Coordinates of C-alpha atoms in Angstrom, one line a residue:
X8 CA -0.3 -32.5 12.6
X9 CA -2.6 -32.0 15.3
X10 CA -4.1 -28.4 16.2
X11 CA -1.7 -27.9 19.7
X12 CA 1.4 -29.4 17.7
X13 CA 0.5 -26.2 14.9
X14 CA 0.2 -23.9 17.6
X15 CA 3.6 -24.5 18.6
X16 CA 5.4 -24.8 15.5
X17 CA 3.6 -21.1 14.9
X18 CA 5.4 -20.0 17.9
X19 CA 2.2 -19.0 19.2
X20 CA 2.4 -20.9 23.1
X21 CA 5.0 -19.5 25.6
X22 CA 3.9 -21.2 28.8
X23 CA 1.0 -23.1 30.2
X24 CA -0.1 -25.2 33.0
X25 CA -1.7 -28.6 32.7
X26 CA 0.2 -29.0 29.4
X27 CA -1.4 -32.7 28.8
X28 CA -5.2 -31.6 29.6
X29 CA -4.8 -29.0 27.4
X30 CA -3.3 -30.5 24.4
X31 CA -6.5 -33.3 24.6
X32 CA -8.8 -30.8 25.0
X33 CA -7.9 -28.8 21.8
X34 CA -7.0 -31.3 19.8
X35 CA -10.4 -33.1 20.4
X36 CA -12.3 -29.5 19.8
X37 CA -14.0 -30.0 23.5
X38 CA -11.9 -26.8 24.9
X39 CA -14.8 -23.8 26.3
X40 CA -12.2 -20.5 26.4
X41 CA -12.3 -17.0 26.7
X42 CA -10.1 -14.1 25.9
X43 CA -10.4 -10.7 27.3
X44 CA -11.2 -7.6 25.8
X45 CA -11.2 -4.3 28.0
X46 CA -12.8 -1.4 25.8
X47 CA -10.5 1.7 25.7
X48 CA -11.4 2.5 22.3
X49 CA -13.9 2.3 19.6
X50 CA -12.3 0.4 17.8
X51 CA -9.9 -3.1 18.0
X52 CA -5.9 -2.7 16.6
X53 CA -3.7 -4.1 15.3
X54 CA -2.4 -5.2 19.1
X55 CA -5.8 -7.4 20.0
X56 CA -4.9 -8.9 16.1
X57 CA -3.1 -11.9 17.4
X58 CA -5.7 -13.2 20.2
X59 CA -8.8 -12.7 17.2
X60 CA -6.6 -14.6 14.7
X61 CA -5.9 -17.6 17.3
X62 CA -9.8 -17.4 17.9
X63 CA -10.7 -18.1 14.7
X64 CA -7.6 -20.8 14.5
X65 CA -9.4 -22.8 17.7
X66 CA -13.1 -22.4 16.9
X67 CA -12.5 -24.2 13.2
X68 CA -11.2 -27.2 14.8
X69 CA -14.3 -27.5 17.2
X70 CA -13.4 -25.4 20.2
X71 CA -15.6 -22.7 21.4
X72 CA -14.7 -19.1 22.1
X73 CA -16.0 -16.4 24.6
X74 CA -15.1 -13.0 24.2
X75 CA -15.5 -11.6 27.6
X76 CA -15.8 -7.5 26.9
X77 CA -14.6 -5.7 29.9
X78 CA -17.9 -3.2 30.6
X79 CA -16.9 -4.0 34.4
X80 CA -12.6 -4.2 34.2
X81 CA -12.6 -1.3 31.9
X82 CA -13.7 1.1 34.6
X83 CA -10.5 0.7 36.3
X84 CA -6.6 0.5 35.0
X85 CA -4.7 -2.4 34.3
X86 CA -1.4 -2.4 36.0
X87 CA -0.1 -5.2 34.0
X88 CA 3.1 -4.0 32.0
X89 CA 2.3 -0.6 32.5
X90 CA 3.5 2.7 34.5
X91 CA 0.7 4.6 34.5
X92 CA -2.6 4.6 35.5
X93 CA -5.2 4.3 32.9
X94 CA -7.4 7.0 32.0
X95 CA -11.2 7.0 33.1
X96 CA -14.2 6.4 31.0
X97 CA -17.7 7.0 32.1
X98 CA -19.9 4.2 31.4
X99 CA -21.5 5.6 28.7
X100 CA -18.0 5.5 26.8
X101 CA -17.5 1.7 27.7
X102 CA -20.6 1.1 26.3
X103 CA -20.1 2.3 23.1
X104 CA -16.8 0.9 22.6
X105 CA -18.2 -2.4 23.5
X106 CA -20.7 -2.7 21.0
X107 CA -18.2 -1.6 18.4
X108 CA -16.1 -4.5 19.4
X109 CA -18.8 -6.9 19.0
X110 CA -19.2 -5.8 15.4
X111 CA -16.0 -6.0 14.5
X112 CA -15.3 -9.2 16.1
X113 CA -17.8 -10.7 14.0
X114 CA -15.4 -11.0 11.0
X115 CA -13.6 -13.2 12.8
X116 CA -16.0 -15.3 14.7
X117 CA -18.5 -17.3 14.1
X118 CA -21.1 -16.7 16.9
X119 CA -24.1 -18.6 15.1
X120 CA -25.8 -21.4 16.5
X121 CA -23.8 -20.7 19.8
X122 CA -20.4 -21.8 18.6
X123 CA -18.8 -18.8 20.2
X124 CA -20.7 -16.5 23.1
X125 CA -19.9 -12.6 24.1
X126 CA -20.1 -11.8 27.4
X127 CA -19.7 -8.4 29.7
X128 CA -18.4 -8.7 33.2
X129 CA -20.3 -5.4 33.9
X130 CA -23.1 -8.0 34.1
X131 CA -21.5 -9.6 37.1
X132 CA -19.2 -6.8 38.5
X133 CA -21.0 -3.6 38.9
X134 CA -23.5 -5.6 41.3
X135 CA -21.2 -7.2 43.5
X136 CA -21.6 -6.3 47.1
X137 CA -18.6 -5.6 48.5
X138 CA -18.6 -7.5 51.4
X139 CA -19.1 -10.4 49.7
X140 CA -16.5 -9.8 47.4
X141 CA -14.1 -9.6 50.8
X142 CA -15.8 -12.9 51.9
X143 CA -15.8 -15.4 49.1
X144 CA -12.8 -13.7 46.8
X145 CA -10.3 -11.9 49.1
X146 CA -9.9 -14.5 51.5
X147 CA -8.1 -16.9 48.7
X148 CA -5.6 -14.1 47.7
X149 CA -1.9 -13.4 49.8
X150 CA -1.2 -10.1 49.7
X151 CA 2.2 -11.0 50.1
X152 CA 1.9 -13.2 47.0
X153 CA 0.5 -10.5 45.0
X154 CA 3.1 -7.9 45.7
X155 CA 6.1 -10.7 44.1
X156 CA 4.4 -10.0 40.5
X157 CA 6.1 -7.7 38.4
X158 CA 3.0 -6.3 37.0
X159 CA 2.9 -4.9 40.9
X160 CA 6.1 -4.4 41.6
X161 CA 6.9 -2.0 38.6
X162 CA 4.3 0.3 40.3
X163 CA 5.3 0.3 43.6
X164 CA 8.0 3.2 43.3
X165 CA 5.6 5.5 41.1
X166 CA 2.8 4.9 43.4
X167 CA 0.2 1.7 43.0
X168 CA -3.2 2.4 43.9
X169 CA -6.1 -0.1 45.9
X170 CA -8.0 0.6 42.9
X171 CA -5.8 -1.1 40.5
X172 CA -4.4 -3.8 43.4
X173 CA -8.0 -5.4 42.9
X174 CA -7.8 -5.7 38.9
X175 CA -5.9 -9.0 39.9
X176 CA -9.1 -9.8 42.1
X177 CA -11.9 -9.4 39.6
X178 CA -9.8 -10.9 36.2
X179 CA -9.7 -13.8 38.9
X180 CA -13.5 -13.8 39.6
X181 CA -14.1 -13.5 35.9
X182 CA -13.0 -16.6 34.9
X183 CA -14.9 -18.0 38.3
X184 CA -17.8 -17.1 36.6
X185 CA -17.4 -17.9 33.3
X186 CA -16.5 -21.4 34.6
X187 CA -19.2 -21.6 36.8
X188 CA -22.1 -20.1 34.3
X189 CA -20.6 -21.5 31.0
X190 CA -18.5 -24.2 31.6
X191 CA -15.2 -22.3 30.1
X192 CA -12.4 -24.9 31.4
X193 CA -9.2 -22.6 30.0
X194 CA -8.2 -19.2 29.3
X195 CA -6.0 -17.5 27.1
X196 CA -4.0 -14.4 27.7
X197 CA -0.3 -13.0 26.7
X198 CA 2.8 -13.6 29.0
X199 CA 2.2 -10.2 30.8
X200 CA -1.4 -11.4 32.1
X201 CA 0.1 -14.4 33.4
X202 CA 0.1 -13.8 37.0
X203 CA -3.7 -12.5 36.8
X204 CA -4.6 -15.5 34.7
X205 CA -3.3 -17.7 37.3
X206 CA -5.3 -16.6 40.1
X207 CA -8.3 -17.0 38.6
X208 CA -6.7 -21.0 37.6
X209 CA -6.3 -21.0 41.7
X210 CA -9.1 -19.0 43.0
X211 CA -12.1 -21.9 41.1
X212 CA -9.3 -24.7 42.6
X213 CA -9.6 -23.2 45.9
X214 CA -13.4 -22.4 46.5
X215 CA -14.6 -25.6 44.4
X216 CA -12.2 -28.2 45.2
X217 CA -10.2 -30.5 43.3
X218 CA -12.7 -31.9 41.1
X219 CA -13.0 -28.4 39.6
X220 CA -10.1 -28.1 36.5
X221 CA -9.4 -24.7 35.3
X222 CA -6.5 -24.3 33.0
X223 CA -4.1 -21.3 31.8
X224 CA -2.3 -20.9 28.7
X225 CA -0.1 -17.5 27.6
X226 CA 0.6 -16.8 24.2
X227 CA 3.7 -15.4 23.2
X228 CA 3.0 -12.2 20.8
X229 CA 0.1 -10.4 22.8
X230 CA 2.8 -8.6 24.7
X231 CA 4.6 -7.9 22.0
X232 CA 1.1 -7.0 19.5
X233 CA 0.9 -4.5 22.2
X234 CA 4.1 -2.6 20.9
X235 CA 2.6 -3.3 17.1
X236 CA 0.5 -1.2 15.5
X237 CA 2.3 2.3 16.6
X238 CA 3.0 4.8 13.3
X239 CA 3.6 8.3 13.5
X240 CA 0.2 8.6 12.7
X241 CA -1.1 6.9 15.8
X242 CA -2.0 3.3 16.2
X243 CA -3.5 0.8 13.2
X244 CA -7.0 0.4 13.9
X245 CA -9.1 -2.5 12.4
X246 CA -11.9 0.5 12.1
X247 CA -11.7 1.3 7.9
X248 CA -12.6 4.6 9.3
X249 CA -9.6 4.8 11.5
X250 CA -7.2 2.9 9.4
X251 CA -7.9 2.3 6.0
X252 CA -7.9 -0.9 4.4
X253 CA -5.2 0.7 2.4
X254 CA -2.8 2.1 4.9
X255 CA -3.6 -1.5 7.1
X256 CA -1.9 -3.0 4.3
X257 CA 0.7 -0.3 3.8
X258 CA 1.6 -1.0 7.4
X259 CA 2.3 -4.7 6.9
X260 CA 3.6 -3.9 4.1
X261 CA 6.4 -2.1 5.7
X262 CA 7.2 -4.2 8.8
X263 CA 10.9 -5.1 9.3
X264 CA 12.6 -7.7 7.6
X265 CA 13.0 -10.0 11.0
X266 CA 9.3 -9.6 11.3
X267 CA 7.8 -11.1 8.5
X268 CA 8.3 -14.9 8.8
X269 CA 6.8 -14.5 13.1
X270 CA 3.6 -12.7 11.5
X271 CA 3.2 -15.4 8.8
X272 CA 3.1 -18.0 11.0
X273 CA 1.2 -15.9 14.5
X274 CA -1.3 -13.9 12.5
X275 CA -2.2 -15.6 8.9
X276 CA -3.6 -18.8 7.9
X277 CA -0.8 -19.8 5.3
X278 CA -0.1 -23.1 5.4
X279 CA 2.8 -23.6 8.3
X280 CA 4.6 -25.7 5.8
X281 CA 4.5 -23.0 3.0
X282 CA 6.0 -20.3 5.7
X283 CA 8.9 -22.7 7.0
X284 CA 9.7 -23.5 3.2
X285 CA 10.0 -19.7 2.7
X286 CA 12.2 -19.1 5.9
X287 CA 14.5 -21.3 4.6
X288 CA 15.5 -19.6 1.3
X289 CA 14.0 -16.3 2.6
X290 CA 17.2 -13.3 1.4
X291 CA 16.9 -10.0 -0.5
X292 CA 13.8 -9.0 -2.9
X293 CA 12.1 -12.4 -1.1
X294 CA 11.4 -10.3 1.9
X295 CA 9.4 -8.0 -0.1
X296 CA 7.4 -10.7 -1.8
X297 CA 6.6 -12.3 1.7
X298 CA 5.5 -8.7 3.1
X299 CA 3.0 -8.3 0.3
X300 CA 1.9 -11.6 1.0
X301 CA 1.6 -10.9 4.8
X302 CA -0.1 -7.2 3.9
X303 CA -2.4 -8.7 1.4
X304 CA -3.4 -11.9 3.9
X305 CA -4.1 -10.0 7.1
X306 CA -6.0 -7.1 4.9
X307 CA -8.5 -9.6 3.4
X308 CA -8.9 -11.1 6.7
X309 CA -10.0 -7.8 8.2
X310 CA -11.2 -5.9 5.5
X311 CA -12.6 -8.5 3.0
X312 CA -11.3 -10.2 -0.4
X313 CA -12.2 -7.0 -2.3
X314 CA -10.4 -4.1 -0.5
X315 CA -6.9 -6.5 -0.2
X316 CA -7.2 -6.7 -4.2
X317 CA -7.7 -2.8 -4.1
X318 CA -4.6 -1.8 -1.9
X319 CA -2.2 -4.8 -3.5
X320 CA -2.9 -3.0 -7.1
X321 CA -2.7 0.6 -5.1
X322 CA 0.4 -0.3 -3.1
X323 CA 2.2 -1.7 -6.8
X324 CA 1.7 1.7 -8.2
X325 CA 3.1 3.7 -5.5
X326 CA 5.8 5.2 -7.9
X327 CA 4.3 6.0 -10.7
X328 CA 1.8 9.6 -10.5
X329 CA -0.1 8.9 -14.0
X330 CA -0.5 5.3 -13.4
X331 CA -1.3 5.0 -10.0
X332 CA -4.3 3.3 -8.8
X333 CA -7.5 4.7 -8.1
X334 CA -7.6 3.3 -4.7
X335 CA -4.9 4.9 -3.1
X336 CA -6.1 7.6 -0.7
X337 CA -6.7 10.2 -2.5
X338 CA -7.3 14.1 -1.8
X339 CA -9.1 15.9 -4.8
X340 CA -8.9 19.5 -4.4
X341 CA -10.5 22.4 -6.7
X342 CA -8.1 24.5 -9.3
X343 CA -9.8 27.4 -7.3
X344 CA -7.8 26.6 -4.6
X345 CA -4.6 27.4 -6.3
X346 CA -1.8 29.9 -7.0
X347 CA -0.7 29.5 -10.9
X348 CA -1.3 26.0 -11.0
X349 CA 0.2 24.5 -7.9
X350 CA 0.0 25.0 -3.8
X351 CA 3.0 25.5 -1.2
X352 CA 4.2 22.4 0.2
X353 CA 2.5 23.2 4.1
X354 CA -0.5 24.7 3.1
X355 CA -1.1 21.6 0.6
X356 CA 0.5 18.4 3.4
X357 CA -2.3 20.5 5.9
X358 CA -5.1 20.4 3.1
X359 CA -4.5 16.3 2.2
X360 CA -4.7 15.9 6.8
X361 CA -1.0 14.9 6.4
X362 CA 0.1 16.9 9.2
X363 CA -2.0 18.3 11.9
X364 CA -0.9 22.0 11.6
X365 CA 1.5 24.1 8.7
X366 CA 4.2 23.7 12.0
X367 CA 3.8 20.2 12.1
X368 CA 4.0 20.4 8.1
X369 CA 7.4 22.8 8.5
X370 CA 8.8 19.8 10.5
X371 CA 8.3 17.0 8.3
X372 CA 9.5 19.0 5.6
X373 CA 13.1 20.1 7.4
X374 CA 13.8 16.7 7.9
X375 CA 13.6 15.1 4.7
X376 CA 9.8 12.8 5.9
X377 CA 8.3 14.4 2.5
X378 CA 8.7 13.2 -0.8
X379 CA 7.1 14.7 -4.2
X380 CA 6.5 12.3 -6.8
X381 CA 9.6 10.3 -5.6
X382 CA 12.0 13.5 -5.3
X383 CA 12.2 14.9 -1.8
X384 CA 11.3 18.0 -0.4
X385 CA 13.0 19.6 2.4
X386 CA 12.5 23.4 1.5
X387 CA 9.4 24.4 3.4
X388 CA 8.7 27.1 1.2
X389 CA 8.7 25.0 -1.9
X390 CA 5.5 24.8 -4.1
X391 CA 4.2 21.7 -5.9
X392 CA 2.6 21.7 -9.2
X393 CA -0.6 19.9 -9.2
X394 CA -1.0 20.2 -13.3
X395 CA -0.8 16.9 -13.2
X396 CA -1.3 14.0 -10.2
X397 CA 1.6 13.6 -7.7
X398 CA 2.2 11.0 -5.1
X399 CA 3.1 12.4 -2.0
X400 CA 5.1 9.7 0.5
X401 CA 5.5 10.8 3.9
X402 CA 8.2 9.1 5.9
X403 CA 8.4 5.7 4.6
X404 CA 4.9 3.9 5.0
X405 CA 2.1 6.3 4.1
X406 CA 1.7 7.6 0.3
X407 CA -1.2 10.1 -0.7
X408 CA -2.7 11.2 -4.3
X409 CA -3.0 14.3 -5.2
X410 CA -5.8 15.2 -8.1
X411 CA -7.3 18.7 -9.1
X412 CA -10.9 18.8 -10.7

């Protein structure tokens, strides 16, 4: 099985130009590509997981990756799939978050001996003359042609600004460069980037001629990773000190049945032929097997061999208070801080940074998200006795020790 015919079979293409010259190229390892990263946060989730997974997939059979980091993109809003403009961040902010990417990104890939490269487009961008930019860029975009895009056309009732119009324009001069200074012949991007990624396929046709052979591939889940990775808690950072390695399992843990076989195959390095052997048979308590095999996969992937074995043992002995694992979070609070032995229910859900606030605490209680050692808890002026450890579980994905020294 060759590397395109895996990709396939993973469910991992959804459309593509050049079909042929692409399949040669990554089958023969000789593919130069780059994914995209704008920085809005300090951290990578769960929703860039897909595109550093399929990273890693190419670069071990020979092809070379470029992040690009978006120092220069990030400073405006991408309209793609979205209805509202995205927030500002000074420079300073990108900055960070940037360099926080390229340490994490570093558990994935390989950039020694320049088999992969990271790039900023503020490099390029933020010294562009503008003039130039309407010279050598503009002319090869319709306007006409632009406004057909849904990533444009969802705006144009809410209000679509110049600013944003021109993300289309310098995604499309970023792969100019890249081609131009690194020799990257393809890009990779998910189905809601398509129309971007294909001006930039058009824009190095246009301004260097036919010789020049830029290609464009979509993948189908970075779209839908977008939607992943949203608890009530927030999104699933890759960041231990965002997410732990023990609620990062906990989440994939806890993904819906009709999930699990798509992850196997998109985001883990299971053998294809093991995960299509387990779709076949796959019915009751074998969904929870292939869950823990997903949660325990992409953990040691992220967080190393040693925190995966940590949260499979902690997630095992969820149920039981007195034999429950030393590696579940854990909230250890002083007998000082008690009334006869135990704590109200808000006051202690507030103390553990379960809930924000004792209103915030009132609510999960009232509608039945808290449970005390496996028993729920709905009266929110009910006390817990901590003589002993209890397991809290809020909702269904996120369970808490409780310990008094």
């Amino acid at each position: 099985m060759t590397v395109f015919e895996e990709l396939k079979r993973r469910g991992l293409i959804a459309q593509l130009t050049d079909e042929k010259e692409i399949e040669e190229l990554i089958n023969a390892g000789k593919a130069t590509f780059y994914i995209g990263f704008d920085p809005t946060a300090d951290s990578l989730h769960v929703g860039h997981f897909m595109a550093l997974c399929l990273m890693k997939r190419l670069q071990m059979a020979g092809n070379k990756p470029i992040v690009l980091l978006g120092g220069g993109t990030g400073m405006i809003g991408d309209p793609s799939g979205k209805s509202d403009m995205r927030k500002m961040m000074t420079r300073e902010t990108i900055d960070h978050n940037v360099e926080c990417f390229k340490k994490q990104m570093s558990r994935f890939i390989d950039f020694s001996d320049n088999k992969a490269i990271a790039v900023n487009n503020a490099d390029w961008l933020l010294d562009l003359n503008y003039v130039d930019v309407l010279r050598e860029v503009g002319v090869h975009f319709s306007v006409n042609k632009m406004l057909t895009f849904e990533c444009y056309k969802q705006r144009m009732e809410r209000g679509l600004t110049f600013l944003e119009f021109n993300y289309m324009i310098m995604q499309s001069y970023d792969f100019y460069k890249l081609y131009t200074d690194y020799g990257c012949n393809m890009q990779f991007g998910g189905d809601d980037q398509w129309a971007n990624m294909l001006g930039g396929t058009e824009l190095i046709r246009k301004k260097l001629g036919k010789d020049a052979y830029a290609m464009t591939i979509t993948l189908l889940l970075n779209s839908e990773g977008k939607k992943m990775g949203k608890t009530e808690k927030g999104a699933v950072w890759l960041d231990p000190d965002k997410t732990s390695p023990y609620d990062f399992f906990q989440y994939w843990r806890n993904i819906d049945d009709a999930d699990v076989i798509k992850c196997l195959k998109m985001l883990t390095f299971v053998p294809i032929e093991e995960i299509e052997e387990m779709e076949k048979t796959m019915e009751g308590a074998q969904f929870n097997k292939a869950k823990e095999l997903l949660a325990y996969e992409l953990t040691k992937l992220v967080h190393g061999d040693d925190e995966a074995d940590k949260a499979l043992e902690a997630a095992r002995s969820l149920f039981s208070a007195n034999s429950a694992s030393e590696n579940m979070p854990t909230t250890e609070i002083s007998a000082d801080e008690l009334t006869d032995g135990g704590m109200n229910i808000l006051d202690l859900l507030v103390r553990c940074s379960l809930a924000p606030s004792k209103s915030e605490a009132r609510r999960l209680v009232t509608q039945n998200g808290i449970s005390v050692n496996d028993a729920k808890l709905n009266d929110p002026k009910g006390r817990v006795d901590l003589s002993s450890a209890v397991i809290i579980k809020k909702g269904k994905k996120v369970f808490h020790k409780v310990t008094v020294k």
